[in-house]
XYZ file of N, CA and C in Angstrom:
690
model
N 33.973 97.555 72.405
C 32.784 98.376 72.368
C 32.072 97.924 71.006
N 30.636 97.686 71.130
C 30.007 97.194 69.968
C 29.729 98.338 69.041
N 29.260 98.006 67.799
C 29.007 99.012 66.783
C 28.058 99.922 67.142
N 26.974 99.396 67.886
C 25.868 100.297 68.275
C 26.338 101.210 69.391
N 27.072 100.698 70.404
C 27.689 101.500 71.490
C 28.583 102.504 70.860
N 29.301 102.165 69.911
C 30.199 103.224 69.223
C 29.461 104.324 68.576
N 28.398 103.965 67.886
C 27.602 104.860 67.299
C 26.918 105.858 68.341
N 26.452 105.306 69.423
C 25.789 106.091 70.446
C 26.647 107.110 71.091
N 27.977 106.482 71.258
C 28.987 107.426 71.946
C 29.382 108.571 70.976
N 29.513 108.305 69.653
C 29.800 109.334 68.738
C 28.551 110.389 68.602
N 27.347 109.961 68.673
C 26.369 110.709 68.588
C 26.266 111.565 69.867
N 26.382 111.115 70.935
C 26.421 111.865 72.258
C 27.671 112.848 72.259
N 28.707 112.617 71.693
C 29.919 113.439 71.595
C 29.573 114.664 70.721
N 28.823 114.400 69.540
C 28.416 115.387 68.580
C 27.401 116.306 69.203
N 26.393 115.742 69.917
C 25.451 116.608 70.590
C 26.042 117.489 71.636
N 27.000 116.862 72.443
C 27.787 117.654 73.512
C 28.400 118.828 72.863
N 29.273 118.522 71.716
C 29.833 119.559 71.157
C 28.898 120.644 70.670
N 27.826 120.321 70.121
C 26.997 121.331 69.547
C 26.249 122.162 70.678
N 26.078 121.558 71.885
C 25.577 122.336 73.035
C 26.609 123.315 73.466
N 27.937 122.827 73.637
C 28.907 123.734 73.935
C 29.043 125.005 73.030
N 28.931 124.685 71.771
C 29.114 125.771 70.721
C 28.057 126.695 70.771
N 26.776 126.141 71.022
C 25.718 127.167 71.124
C 25.873 128.016 72.501
N 26.332 127.291 73.444
C 26.483 128.105 74.775
C 27.577 129.130 74.479
N 28.693 128.834 73.897
C 29.762 129.861 73.506
C 29.104 131.067 72.762
N 28.373 130.722 71.830
C 27.666 131.915 71.138
C 26.806 132.799 72.124
N 26.137 132.164 73.010
C 25.354 132.841 73.997
C 26.274 133.550 75.007
N 27.448 133.038 75.206
C 28.443 133.855 76.007
C 28.870 135.155 75.329
N 28.963 134.981 74.142
C 29.532 136.253 73.298
C 28.340 137.191 73.159
N 27.109 136.761 73.204
C 25.978 137.812 72.945
C 25.554 138.202 74.237
N 25.467 137.421 75.285
C 24.803 137.754 76.557
C 25.585 137.834 77.795
N 26.825 137.169 77.618
C 27.808 137.097 78.827
C 27.401 135.887 79.680
N 28.405 135.392 80.499
C 28.273 134.179 81.268
C 27.159 134.182 82.237
N 26.854 135.305 82.808
C 25.897 135.554 83.857
C 24.608 135.140 83.389
N 24.309 135.389 82.033
C 22.888 135.089 81.491
C 22.940 133.823 80.685
N 23.800 132.948 80.870
C 23.838 131.707 80.234
C 22.645 130.935 80.661
N 21.825 130.400 79.664
C 20.610 129.716 79.959
C 20.516 128.364 79.254
N 20.431 127.366 80.042
C 20.112 126.019 79.294
C 18.936 125.934 78.526
N 17.748 126.730 78.799
C 16.660 126.759 78.066
C 17.008 127.474 76.614
N 17.639 128.583 76.781
C 17.902 129.290 75.570
C 18.870 128.480 74.607
N 19.836 127.795 75.131
C 20.653 126.852 74.432
C 19.833 125.841 73.646
N 18.967 125.173 74.491
C 18.071 124.240 73.977
C 17.197 124.736 72.732
N 16.674 125.911 72.908
C 15.878 126.544 71.969
C 16.676 126.791 70.632
N 17.803 127.231 70.798
C 18.735 127.386 69.513
C 18.995 126.124 68.752
N 19.149 125.017 69.590
C 19.449 123.774 69.027
C 18.166 122.999 68.494
N 17.031 123.535 68.879
C 15.830 122.798 68.486
C 15.575 121.640 69.408
N 16.032 121.667 70.577
C 15.988 120.590 71.613
C 14.903 121.058 72.666
N 14.155 119.988 73.247
C 13.489 120.254 74.474
C 14.474 120.358 75.636
N 14.072 121.111 76.643
C 15.040 121.373 77.704
C 15.444 120.020 78.398
N 14.325 119.064 78.541
C 14.478 117.901 79.262
C 15.663 117.032 78.551
N 15.667 117.108 77.151
C 16.716 116.371 76.415
C 18.031 117.007 76.650
N 18.190 118.263 76.732
C 19.410 118.873 77.018
C 20.021 118.499 78.426
N 19.171 118.467 79.433
C 19.367 118.080 80.694
C 20.216 116.750 80.907
N 19.947 115.856 79.903
C 20.537 114.540 79.877
C 22.005 114.772 79.604
N 22.438 115.722 79.042
C 23.892 116.116 78.756
C 24.477 116.982 79.897
N 23.836 118.011 80.243
C 24.192 118.890 81.288
C 23.129 119.282 82.229
N 23.026 118.583 83.457
C 22.039 118.698 84.337
C 21.596 120.160 84.899
N 22.649 120.879 84.783
C 22.496 122.261 85.374
C 23.268 123.300 84.627
N 22.999 124.497 84.676
C 23.856 125.583 84.189
C 25.108 125.531 84.664
N 25.353 125.236 85.934
C 26.775 125.223 86.472
C 27.483 124.094 85.898
N 27.029 123.033 85.538
C 27.738 121.920 84.861
C 28.153 122.341 83.463
N 27.290 122.931 82.810
C 27.720 123.510 81.452
C 28.685 124.569 81.675
N 28.611 125.464 82.478
C 29.719 126.518 82.742
C 30.987 125.781 83.042
N 30.951 124.879 83.895
C 32.228 124.057 84.236
C 32.913 123.485 82.926
N 32.047 122.839 82.189
C 32.613 122.202 80.901
C 33.124 123.263 80.072
N 32.490 124.413 79.856
C 33.129 125.564 79.082
C 34.405 126.055 79.657
N 34.498 126.194 81.027
C 35.625 126.661 81.712
C 36.809 125.852 81.411
N 36.588 124.468 81.715
C 37.689 123.580 81.420
C 38.192 123.558 79.955
N 37.169 123.590 79.036
C 37.504 123.659 77.599
C 38.465 124.934 77.239
N 38.006 126.098 77.949
C 38.789 127.293 77.704
C 40.162 127.290 78.327
N 40.257 126.740 79.475
C 41.659 126.530 80.184
C 42.509 125.622 79.269
N 41.893 124.541 78.903
C 42.597 123.572 78.173
C 43.115 124.127 76.769
N 42.282 124.904 76.091
C 42.649 125.499 74.881
C 43.759 126.474 75.017
N 43.645 127.389 76.100
C 44.766 128.276 76.447
C 45.928 127.536 76.810
N 45.922 126.488 77.608
C 47.099 125.716 78.052
C 47.718 125.093 76.858
N 47.049 124.511 75.913
C 47.586 123.855 74.668
C 48.266 125.010 73.893
N 47.754 126.268 73.818
C 48.565 127.151 72.946
C 49.811 127.520 73.778
N 49.771 127.670 75.090
C 51.083 127.858 75.728
C 52.132 126.814 75.553
N 51.689 125.540 75.585
C 52.487 124.312 75.617
C 53.064 124.204 74.185
N 52.265 124.567 73.218
C 52.750 124.489 71.695
C 53.785 125.674 71.564
N 53.632 126.705 72.121
C 54.729 127.857 71.995
C 56.016 127.438 72.710
N 55.658 126.804 73.925
C 56.950 126.357 74.648
C 57.783 125.276 73.683
N 57.055 124.433 73.088
C 57.686 123.342 72.377
C 58.176 123.576 70.952
N 57.800 124.738 70.448
C 58.049 125.068 69.035
C 59.644 125.117 68.821
N 60.244 125.737 69.858
C 61.724 125.953 69.727
C 62.368 125.428 71.071
N 62.402 124.050 71.134
C 62.884 123.497 72.620
C 64.277 123.940 72.892
N 65.032 124.189 71.862
C 66.470 124.629 72.114
C 66.753 126.050 72.301
N 65.592 126.864 72.258
C 65.841 128.310 72.273
C 66.143 128.705 73.810
N 66.741 129.780 73.968
C 67.128 130.282 75.203
C 65.812 130.382 76.057
N 66.050 130.040 77.414
C 64.752 130.184 78.321
C 64.072 131.506 78.198
N 64.689 132.616 78.130
C 63.966 133.941 78.006
C 63.270 133.961 76.707
N 63.650 133.332 75.629
C 62.925 133.311 74.357
C 61.736 132.489 74.593
N 61.917 131.343 75.087
C 60.718 130.446 75.332
C 59.646 131.078 76.144
N 60.173 131.752 77.336
C 59.128 132.477 78.282
C 58.466 133.485 77.306
N 59.072 134.319 76.521
C 58.421 135.402 75.716
C 57.486 134.790 74.845
N 57.927 133.687 74.192
C 56.954 133.014 73.193
C 55.656 132.542 73.929
N 55.861 131.953 75.062
C 54.604 131.459 75.783
C 53.740 132.686 76.225
N 54.343 133.804 76.621
C 53.503 134.936 77.016
C 52.764 135.512 75.769
N 53.433 135.546 74.674
C 52.805 135.973 73.429
C 51.730 135.163 72.974
N 51.928 133.754 73.173
C 50.824 132.813 72.931
C 49.614 133.013 73.748
N 49.773 133.177 75.014
C 48.799 133.593 75.834
C 47.879 134.820 75.329
N 48.609 135.878 75.036
C 47.985 137.156 74.481
C 47.310 136.794 73.230
N 47.931 136.055 72.221
C 47.312 135.722 70.944
C 46.032 134.925 71.163
N 45.893 133.951 72.129
C 44.828 133.227 72.332
C 43.707 134.086 72.907
N 44.088 134.973 73.808
C 43.023 135.863 74.353
C 42.447 136.691 73.424
N 43.186 137.349 72.468
C 42.617 138.178 71.556
C 41.767 137.375 70.477
N 42.105 136.171 70.255
C 41.288 135.341 69.209
C 40.109 134.681 69.957
N 40.066 134.663 71.331
C 38.947 134.032 72.178
C 38.684 135.029 73.241
N 38.069 136.223 72.989
C 37.835 137.164 73.999
C 36.786 136.764 74.977
N 35.693 136.029 74.411
C 34.645 135.812 75.466
C 35.017 134.614 76.301
N 35.773 133.691 75.699
C 36.236 132.598 76.556
C 37.310 132.981 77.610
N 38.120 133.898 77.130
C 39.087 134.546 78.101
C 38.280 135.266 79.318
N 37.336 135.957 78.886
C 36.492 136.664 79.902
C 35.791 135.600 80.860
N 35.570 134.503 80.322
C 34.840 133.411 81.251
C 35.810 133.034 82.312
N 37.044 132.931 81.942
C 38.090 132.382 82.924
C 38.756 133.437 83.760
N 38.919 134.581 83.223
C 39.720 135.690 83.728
C 38.943 136.946 84.005
N 37.623 136.974 83.649
C 36.871 138.108 83.882
C 36.160 138.144 85.194
N 35.144 138.884 85.216
C 34.349 139.014 86.440
C 33.702 137.645 86.816
N 33.666 137.231 88.066
C 32.987 136.009 88.531
C 31.558 135.966 88.203
N 31.138 134.820 87.780
C 29.702 134.702 87.483
C 28.991 134.572 88.825
N 27.982 135.446 89.019
C 27.122 135.295 90.252
C 26.438 133.894 90.422
N 26.704 133.432 91.662
C 26.003 132.166 92.076
C 26.865 130.972 91.550
N 27.890 131.190 90.927
C 28.736 130.029 90.437
C 30.065 129.858 91.138
N 30.349 128.713 91.571
C 31.724 128.449 92.267
C 32.444 127.403 91.635
N 33.583 127.676 90.935
C 34.240 126.622 90.079
C 34.667 125.455 90.989
N 34.355 124.257 90.622
C 34.762 123.037 91.261
C 36.247 122.655 91.185
N 36.657 121.783 91.955
C 38.134 121.340 91.896
C 38.453 120.720 90.585
N 37.521 120.328 89.807
C 37.877 119.547 88.457
C 38.298 120.517 87.499
N 38.189 121.954 87.737
C 38.745 122.874 86.886
C 40.183 123.144 87.167
N 40.633 122.710 88.274
C 42.111 123.105 88.584
C 43.124 122.541 87.702
N 43.151 121.239 87.271
C 44.242 120.719 86.311
C 44.369 121.552 85.047
N 43.261 121.884 84.508
C 43.194 122.669 83.350
C 43.688 124.017 83.555
N 43.233 124.654 84.664
C 43.665 126.038 85.079
C 45.186 126.116 85.171
N 45.835 125.077 85.662
C 47.163 125.071 86.028
C 48.147 124.905 84.883
N 47.641 124.689 83.649
C 48.614 124.435 82.545
C 49.510 125.569 82.189
N 48.968 126.662 82.062
C 49.936 127.679 81.703
C 51.003 128.012 82.780
N 50.397 128.072 84.114
C 51.404 128.102 85.229
C 52.485 127.029 85.165
N 52.108 125.812 84.947
C 53.160 124.732 84.858
C 54.149 124.970 83.602
N 53.572 125.576 82.572
C 54.521 125.788 81.501
C 55.638 126.880 81.937
N 55.213 127.855 82.597
C 56.036 128.910 83.099
C 57.053 128.440 84.141
N 56.496 127.667 85.015
C 57.371 126.981 86.052
C 58.367 126.062 85.387
N 57.967 125.321 84.321
C 58.973 124.451 83.743
C 60.080 125.203 83.112
N 59.722 126.413 82.457
C 60.811 127.120 81.902
C 61.860 127.651 82.797
N 61.404 128.053 83.919
C 62.266 128.618 84.915
C 63.046 127.521 85.681
N 62.372 126.374 85.744
C 63.082 125.151 86.368
C 64.187 124.843 85.332
N 63.975 124.782 84.161
C 64.998 124.371 83.220
C 66.226 125.325 83.239
N 65.961 126.662 83.357
C 66.862 127.610 83.501
C 67.748 127.389 84.800
N 67.040 127.226 85.820
C 67.611 126.906 87.322
C 68.628 125.723 87.097
N 68.201 124.717 86.374
C 69.055 123.595 86.299
C 70.186 123.686 85.270
N 70.008 124.657 84.267
C 70.979 124.879 83.313
C 71.811 126.115 83.501
N 71.514 127.231 82.726
C 72.424 128.392 82.969
C 72.240 129.109 84.247
N 71.263 128.922 84.931
C 71.057 129.560 86.412
C 70.184 130.682 86.265
N 69.793 131.159 87.500
C 68.822 132.251 87.536
C 69.532 133.455 88.128
N 69.131 134.629 87.858
C 69.532 135.913 88.517
C 68.508 136.557 89.116
N 68.473 136.397 90.492
C 67.421 136.863 91.297
C 67.841 137.691 92.501
N 67.151 138.807 92.809
C 67.484 139.601 94.007
C 67.156 138.773 95.207
N 67.783 139.118 96.331
C 67.288 138.330 97.624
C 65.938 138.775 98.038
N 65.258 137.998 98.831
C 63.969 138.241 99.303
C 64.036 139.091 100.600
N 63.115 140.136 100.787
C 63.044 140.624 102.159
C 62.771 139.505 103.217
N 63.369 139.711 104.236
C 63.250 138.774 105.355
C 61.669 138.429 105.713
N 60.803 139.528 105.773
C 59.597 139.301 106.064
C 58.709 138.581 105.066
N 59.218 138.392 103.817
C 58.475 137.557 102.691
C 59.001 136.172 102.618
N 60.205 135.876 103.203
C 60.855 134.592 102.988
C 59.893 133.485 103.425
N 59.326 133.447 104.635
C 58.356 132.348 105.007
C 57.313 132.027 103.992
N 56.650 133.177 103.499
C 55.529 133.054 102.634
C 56.203 132.449 101.248
N 57.269 133.031 100.760
C 57.906 132.516 99.533
C 58.187 131.149 99.634
N 58.788 130.730 100.793
C 59.166 129.224 100.987
C 57.948 128.352 101.017
N 56.782 128.861 101.539
C 55.529 128.026 101.441
C 55.166 127.910 100.054
N 55.080 129.009 99.293
C 54.818 129.091 97.857
C 55.562 128.032 97.113
N 56.908 128.058 97.299
C 57.753 127.036 96.688
C 57.568 125.676 97.002
N 57.188 125.380 98.247
C 56.949 124.076 98.590
C 55.643 123.550 97.992
N 54.705 124.507 97.842
C 53.449 124.053 97.194
C 53.429 123.932 95.735
N 54.128 124.867 95.068
C 53.994 124.934 93.542
C 55.232 124.481 92.790
N 56.383 124.656 93.440
C 57.727 124.356 92.635
C 58.754 124.064 93.672
N 58.747 122.863 94.284
C 59.719 122.527 95.362
C 61.013 122.527 94.953
N 61.293 122.292 93.550
C 62.745 122.236 92.978
C 63.335 123.602 92.796
N 62.510 124.657 93.109
C 62.892 126.062 92.785
C 63.307 126.877 94.186
N 64.237 127.705 94.143
C 64.370 128.476 95.301
C 63.230 129.394 95.497
N 62.981 129.835 96.849
C 62.026 130.530 97.247
C 61.981 131.891 96.416
N 63.058 132.402 96.231
C 63.093 133.689 95.393
C 62.342 133.549 94.014
N 62.561 132.450 93.339
C 62.101 132.197 92.098
C 60.628 131.794 92.148
N 60.194 131.154 93.191
C 58.690 130.840 93.299
C 57.855 132.209 93.538
N 58.418 133.029 94.343
C 57.656 134.217 94.637
C 57.694 135.129 93.379
N 58.759 135.168 92.632
C 58.690 135.997 91.425
C 57.934 135.284 90.328
N 57.655 134.053 90.281
C 56.882 133.455 89.397
C 55.347 133.783 89.561
N 54.936 133.740 90.752
C 53.525 134.065 91.205
C 53.368 135.554 90.825
N 54.153 136.379 91.041
C 54.072 137.870 90.786
C 53.904 138.050 89.051
N 54.928 137.384 88.513
C 54.943 137.418 87.028
C 53.508 136.918 86.428
N 53.149 135.724 86.973
C 51.950 135.114 86.478
C 50.803 136.117 86.576
N 50.654 136.791 87.691
C 49.511 137.766 87.912
C 49.769 138.888 87.034
N 50.961 139.321 86.780
C 51.236 140.489 85.830
C 50.868 140.171 84.351
N 51.282 138.882 84.012
C 51.062 138.498 82.601
C 49.481 138.647 82.361
N 48.659 138.040 83.160
C 47.208 138.130 82.900
C 46.736 139.465 83.207
N 47.412 140.270 84.019
C 46.877 141.674 84.179
C 47.150 142.370 82.768
N 48.348 142.213 82.242
C 48.654 142.909 81.010
C 47.529 142.476 79.870
N 47.277 141.174 79.827
C 46.356 140.696 78.757
C 44.920 141.218 78.961
N 44.568 141.208 80.223
C 43.294 141.775 80.663
C 43.117 143.216 80.386
N 44.051 143.928 80.744
C 44.075 145.402 80.359
C 43.834 145.734 78.898
N 44.535 144.865 78.109
C 44.377 145.153 76.643
C 43.028 144.626 76.347
N 42.546 143.474 76.757
C 41.318 142.888 76.220
C 40.124 143.709 76.700
N 40.112 144.246 77.937
C 38.906 144.852 78.431
C 38.910 146.332 78.347
N 39.893 146.887 77.594
C 39.773 148.230 77.147
C 40.605 149.214 78.203
N 41.336 148.808 79.188
C 42.061 149.721 80.032
C 43.183 150.390 79.398
N 43.716 149.803 78.186
C 44.853 150.441 77.538
C 44.401 151.505 76.477
N 43.104 151.647 76.245
C 42.558 152.548 75.268
C 42.992 153.965 75.595
N 43.521 154.587 74.647
C 44.081 156.012 74.619
C 45.391 156.114 75.541
N 45.893 154.904 75.923
C 47.163 154.897 76.775
C 48.207 154.284 75.959
N 47.989 153.037 75.502
C 48.987 152.241 74.778
C 48.569 152.038 73.197
N 49.377 152.573 72.214
C 48.861 152.432 70.972
C 49.408 151.266 70.124
N 50.777 150.973 70.249
C 51.405 149.822 69.805
C 51.477 148.773 70.912
N 50.456 148.031 70.857
C 50.247 147.071 72.060
C 51.083 145.820 71.818
N 51.399 145.478 70.503
C 52.234 144.207 70.440
C 53.667 144.537 70.869
N 54.182 145.718 70.451
C 55.597 145.970 70.940
C 55.548 146.122 72.414
N 54.430 146.844 72.949
C 54.536 147.070 74.440
C 54.447 145.719 75.187
N 53.722 144.857 74.793
C 53.394 143.635 75.291
C 54.781 142.793 75.423
N 55.391 142.786 74.085
C 56.721 142.096 73.922
C 57.808 142.495 74.970
N 57.871 143.935 75.003
C 58.749 144.535 76.009
C 58.394 144.193 77.425
N 57.092 144.171 77.786
C 56.812 143.856 79.130
C 56.962 142.369 79.366
N 56.694 141.434 78.484
C 57.017 139.998 78.551
C 58.492 139.814 78.862
N 59.459 140.456 78.193
C 60.790 140.379 78.455
C 61.094 140.852 79.901
N 60.443 141.845 80.322
C 60.664 142.323 81.807
C 60.350 141.362 82.785
N 59.070 140.547 82.443
C 58.767 139.529 83.372
C 59.629 138.341 83.384
N 60.258 138.055 82.193
C 61.300 137.028 82.182
C 62.453 137.460 83.027
N 62.862 138.646 82.979
C 64.027 138.982 83.759
C 63.723 139.075 85.241
N 62.392 139.393 85.541
C 61.865 139.350 86.952
C 61.936 137.962 87.588
N 61.806 136.988 86.805
C 61.836 135.641 87.216
C 63.192 134.984 87.323
N 64.180 135.889 86.905
C 65.597 135.435 86.880
C 66.103 134.896 85.693
N 65.376 134.963 84.543
C 65.920 134.508 83.326
C 66.854 135.548 82.753
N 67.895 135.259 82.142
C 68.923 136.118 81.620
C 69.008 135.858 80.046
N 69.451 136.902 79.450
C 69.796 136.896 77.993
C 70.914 136.122 77.568
N 71.761 135.798 78.518
C 73.027 135.003 78.190
C 72.720 133.582 77.957
């Protein structure tokens, strides 16, 4: 790459980052449903036509923000997993859950973008899937390691659920038994339900010591997916 090309690439990256940052401020103030390319352009002192060269539509900007949010959350989960690689699986699981909660509390508007109410008129494209899958893959990996090492302790599945659980396992974690795959999907949903209840106010006047409550609940989810304290 020539010097001129490199300078242009850096300039484009800087403007793209500035656009995203302005859009995140708008998310915090107005919510995702009211995200406006024209408003972002005004804040940055750009004409709308110039901004469209970076993001041709509101939906493309939303998609970029969604991927960034999922990637940031996924990186936090992966860091928590890797901080103590020799820890017991249940401790790694709990650390990842706590990292998800910590990220959400630090980035409430970005969390709302990816796990809050759908944005009217917007449908997330397939390009968001790899980033969205990162937390789930971390949790699957922890359970897979336990399955291959100390083993899992899981109750049997009801007969009527086994075909669906087998399909889930084949799609998401073919190396795991059907019982573990079904438990993982349930725990994944419950993890984000716990975080969402805290972030969006459903725990107000219900749960006071939320950190302790969450730690206890995360440990329960670990046991639900078959991880043991031994």
